[in-house]
mmCIF file of C-alpha atoms and ligand atoms in Angstrom:
data_model
loop_
_atom_site.group_PDB
_atom_site.id
_atom_site.type_symbol
_atom_site.label_atom_id
_atom_site.label_comp_id
_atom_site.label_asym_id
_atom_site.label_seq_id
_atom_site.Cartn_x
_atom_site.Cartn_y
_atom_site.Cartn_z
ATOM 1 C CA MET A 1098 13.167 12.048 -17.314
ATOM 2 C CA ALA A 1099 12.937 13.763 -13.949
ATOM 3 C CA LEU A 1100 10.382 12.332 -11.556
ATOM 4 C CA MET A 1101 9.781 15.777 -10.029
ATOM 5 C CA THR A 1102 10.357 19.246 -11.370
ATOM 6 C CA TRP A 1103 10.681 22.384 -9.276
ATOM 7 C CA ASP A 1104 7.985 24.915 -9.975
ATOM 8 C CA ASP A 1105 7.762 28.397 -8.466
ATOM 9 C CA LYS A 1106 4.340 27.448 -7.128
ATOM 10 C CA PHE A 1107 6.258 25.294 -4.599
ATOM 11 C CA SER A 1108 7.844 28.423 -3.121
ATOM 12 C CA VAL A 1109 7.288 28.918 0.614
ATOM 13 C CA GLY A 1110 8.571 32.487 0.456
ATOM 14 C CA VAL A 1111 11.805 31.813 2.370
ATOM 15 C CA LYS A 1112 14.928 31.549 0.206
ATOM 16 C CA VAL A 1113 16.960 29.081 2.261
ATOM 17 C CA LEU A 1114 13.980 26.724 2.594
ATOM 18 C CA ASP A 1115 13.172 26.922 -1.131
ATOM 19 C CA ALA A 1116 16.832 26.054 -1.783
ATOM 20 C CA ASP A 1117 16.512 23.031 0.525
ATOM 21 C CA HIS A 1118 13.363 21.892 -1.254
ATOM 22 C CA LYS A 1119 15.073 22.229 -4.647
ATOM 23 C CA LYS A 1120 17.959 20.131 -3.393
ATOM 24 C CA LEU A 1121 15.610 17.463 -1.990
ATOM 25 C CA ILE A 1122 13.766 17.293 -5.328
ATOM 26 C CA ALA A 1123 17.109 16.910 -7.132
ATOM 27 C CA MET A 1124 18.093 14.074 -4.776
ATOM 28 C CA VAL A 1125 14.763 12.271 -5.269
ATOM 29 C CA ASN A 1126 15.348 12.561 -9.038
ATOM 30 C CA GLU A 1127 18.889 11.219 -8.684
ATOM 31 C CA LEU A 1128 17.620 8.186 -6.797
ATOM 32 C CA HIS A 1129 14.856 7.649 -9.356
ATOM 33 C CA ASP A 1130 17.314 7.911 -12.264
ATOM 34 C CA GLY A 1131 19.619 5.464 -10.500
ATOM 35 C CA ILE A 1132 16.839 2.898 -10.196
ATOM 36 C CA LEU A 1133 15.824 3.341 -13.853
ATOM 37 C CA SER A 1134 19.385 2.984 -15.087
ATOM 38 C CA GLY A 1135 19.900 -0.194 -13.051
ATOM 39 C CA LYS A 1136 22.516 1.160 -10.656
ATOM 40 C CA ARG A 1137 23.831 -1.281 -8.085
ATOM 41 C CA GLN A 1138 22.054 -1.512 -4.764
ATOM 42 C CA GLU A 1139 25.046 -0.166 -2.815
ATOM 43 C CA SER A 1140 25.142 2.893 -4.998
ATOM 44 C CA LEU A 1141 21.414 3.490 -4.549
ATOM 45 C CA ALA A 1142 21.736 2.973 -0.796
ATOM 46 C CA HIS A 1143 24.411 5.684 -0.725
ATOM 47 C CA VAL A 1144 22.123 8.162 -2.504
ATOM 48 C CA LEU A 1145 19.298 7.230 -0.128
ATOM 49 C CA ASP A 1146 21.625 7.862 2.844
ATOM 50 C CA GLN A 1147 22.428 11.323 1.499
ATOM 51 C CA LEU A 1148 18.736 12.026 0.936
ATOM 52 C CA VAL A 1149 17.803 10.991 4.488
ATOM 53 C CA LYS A 1150 20.660 13.054 5.975
ATOM 54 C CA TYR A 1151 19.723 16.145 4.036
ATOM 55 C CA THR A 1152 16.054 15.701 4.894
ATOM 56 C CA GLN A 1153 17.018 15.704 8.583
ATOM 57 C CA VAL A 1154 19.113 18.855 8.124
ATOM 58 C CA HIS A 1155 16.203 20.528 6.351
ATOM 59 C CA PHE A 1156 13.604 19.518 8.941
ATOM 60 C CA ALA A 1157 15.874 20.785 11.724
ATOM 61 C CA ARG A 1158 16.224 24.110 9.903
ATOM 62 C CA GLU A 1159 12.457 24.530 9.592
ATOM 63 C CA GLU A 1160 11.894 23.505 13.213
ATOM 64 C CA GLU A 1161 14.493 25.990 14.420
ATOM 65 C CA PHE A 1162 12.578 28.747 12.605
ATOM 66 C CA PHE A 1163 9.366 27.494 14.243
ATOM 67 C CA THR A 1164 10.909 27.658 17.711
ATOM 68 C CA ARG A 1165 12.465 31.062 17.110
ATOM 69 C CA THR A 1166 9.181 32.557 15.846
ATOM 70 C CA LYS A 1167 6.782 30.577 18.067
ATOM 71 C CA TYR A 1168 4.979 29.113 15.053
ATOM 72 C CA PRO A 1169 1.522 28.021 16.315
ATOM 73 C CA GLN A 1170 1.344 24.894 14.098
ATOM 74 C CA ALA A 1171 4.840 23.673 14.972
ATOM 75 C CA ALA A 1172 3.824 20.526 16.878
ATOM 76 C CA GLN A 1173 1.554 19.206 14.132
ATOM 77 C CA HIS A 1174 4.153 20.022 11.483
ATOM 78 C CA LYS A 1175 6.938 18.308 13.414
ATOM 79 C CA LYS A 1176 4.760 15.205 13.703
ATOM 80 C CA GLU A 1177 4.738 14.898 9.887
ATOM 81 C CA HIS A 1178 8.522 15.308 9.843
ATOM 82 C CA ASP A 1179 8.989 12.612 12.473
ATOM 83 C CA GLU A 1180 6.731 10.173 10.608
ATOM 84 C CA LEU A 1181 8.623 10.635 7.344
ATOM 85 C CA ILE A 1182 12.009 10.170 9.031
ATOM 86 C CA LYS A 1183 10.745 6.989 10.669
ATOM 87 C CA THR A 1184 9.604 5.648 7.280
ATOM 88 C CA ALA A 1185 12.858 6.674 5.597
ATOM 89 C CA VAL A 1186 15.053 5.090 8.279
ATOM 90 C CA ASP A 1187 13.026 1.886 7.945
ATOM 91 C CA LEU A 1188 13.566 2.019 4.178
ATOM 92 C CA GLN A 1189 17.294 2.474 4.716
ATOM 93 C CA ALA A 1190 17.462 -0.494 7.067
ATOM 94 C CA ARG A 1191 15.579 -2.710 4.625
ATOM 95 C CA SER A 1192 17.733 -1.680 1.675
ATOM 96 C CA LYS A 1193 20.869 -2.446 3.722
ATOM 97 C CA SER A 1194 19.529 -5.820 4.792
ATOM 98 C CA GLY A 1195 19.271 -6.821 1.140
ATOM 99 C CA ALA A 1196 15.531 -6.431 0.644
ATOM 100 C CA SER A 1197 16.400 -4.638 -2.566
ATOM 101 C CA SER A 1198 12.845 -4.511 -3.836
ATOM 102 C CA MET A 1199 12.218 -1.763 -1.257
ATOM 103 C CA LEU A 1200 14.167 0.703 -3.376
ATOM 104 C CA SER A 1201 11.617 0.429 -6.097
ATOM 105 C CA LEU A 1202 9.739 2.765 -8.373
ATOM 106 C CA GLU A 1203 6.794 2.454 -5.979
ATOM 107 C CA THR A 1204 9.032 3.776 -3.220
ATOM 108 C CA MET A 1205 9.988 6.697 -5.423
ATOM 109 C CA THR A 1206 6.327 7.449 -6.125
ATOM 110 C CA PHE A 1207 5.714 7.459 -2.372
ATOM 111 C CA LEU A 1208 8.617 9.899 -1.790
ATOM 112 C CA LYS A 1209 7.513 12.149 -4.633
ATOM 113 C CA ASN A 1210 3.905 12.239 -3.447
ATOM 114 C CA TRP A 1211 4.951 12.825 0.156
ATOM 115 C CA LEU A 1212 7.287 15.682 -0.791
ATOM 116 C CA SER A 1213 4.717 17.348 -3.080
ATOM 117 C CA HIS A 1214 2.000 17.051 -0.447
ATOM 118 C CA HIS A 1215 4.238 18.239 2.382
ATOM 119 C CA ILE A 1216 5.608 21.291 0.570
ATOM 120 C CA ASN A 1217 2.278 22.348 -0.953
ATOM 121 C CA ASP A 1218 -0.142 21.556 1.853
ATOM 122 C CA ILE A 1219 1.942 21.853 5.021
ATOM 123 C CA ASP A 1220 5.129 23.884 4.434
ATOM 124 C CA LYS A 1221 3.413 26.667 2.518
ATOM 125 C CA LYS A 1222 1.295 27.450 5.574
ATOM 126 C CA TYR A 1223 4.323 28.753 7.512
ATOM 127 C CA GLY A 1224 5.382 31.178 4.755
ATOM 128 C CA PRO A 1225 3.266 34.176 5.806
ATOM 129 C CA HIS A 1226 4.082 33.592 9.490
ATOM 130 C CA LEU A 1227 7.872 33.456 8.933
ATOM 131 C CA ASN A 1228 7.699 36.429 6.561
ATOM 132 C CA SER A 1229 5.831 38.430 9.213
ATOM 133 C CA GLN A 1230 8.728 37.655 11.612
ATOM 134 C CA GLY A 1231 11.276 39.042 9.143
ATOM 135 C CA ILE A 1232 12.366 35.693 7.655
ATOM 136 C CA HIS A 1233 12.362 35.732 3.853
HETATM 137 FE FE1 LIG B 1333 10.082 21.402 4.057
HETATM 138 FE FE2 LIG B 1333 8.310 20.659 6.585
HETATM 139 O O1 LIG B 1333 9.557 20.244 5.334
#
């Protein structure tokens, strides 16, 4: 069963960013399914690598919109991005060093909660601003 399910209430009102969020949710689910089905650590580490890479691509896309439109809450928003990347890179390093327990269901709950909170409480705030600048 999927750990997270996309719901239209997650929409930030910008198509390309909604598509990114859908993809990130799918990747979190893939990692979760891999843990549940007992996939090997190397395989899980590969999925985690892909998830971290895509998260960086997504954050860069949002931040480019912020710069282009002079989004007033950009600095605070970017701080949340930077903190998550720091945590994720640490997770990657630990999983590669063999501390396999790091890629646990607790980790997945953390990622799910972070993503839900970030999209709903932080990302959704930029929707009206980007829309007012012609970005939909
Ligand atoms: Fe969709 Fe701010 O990350």
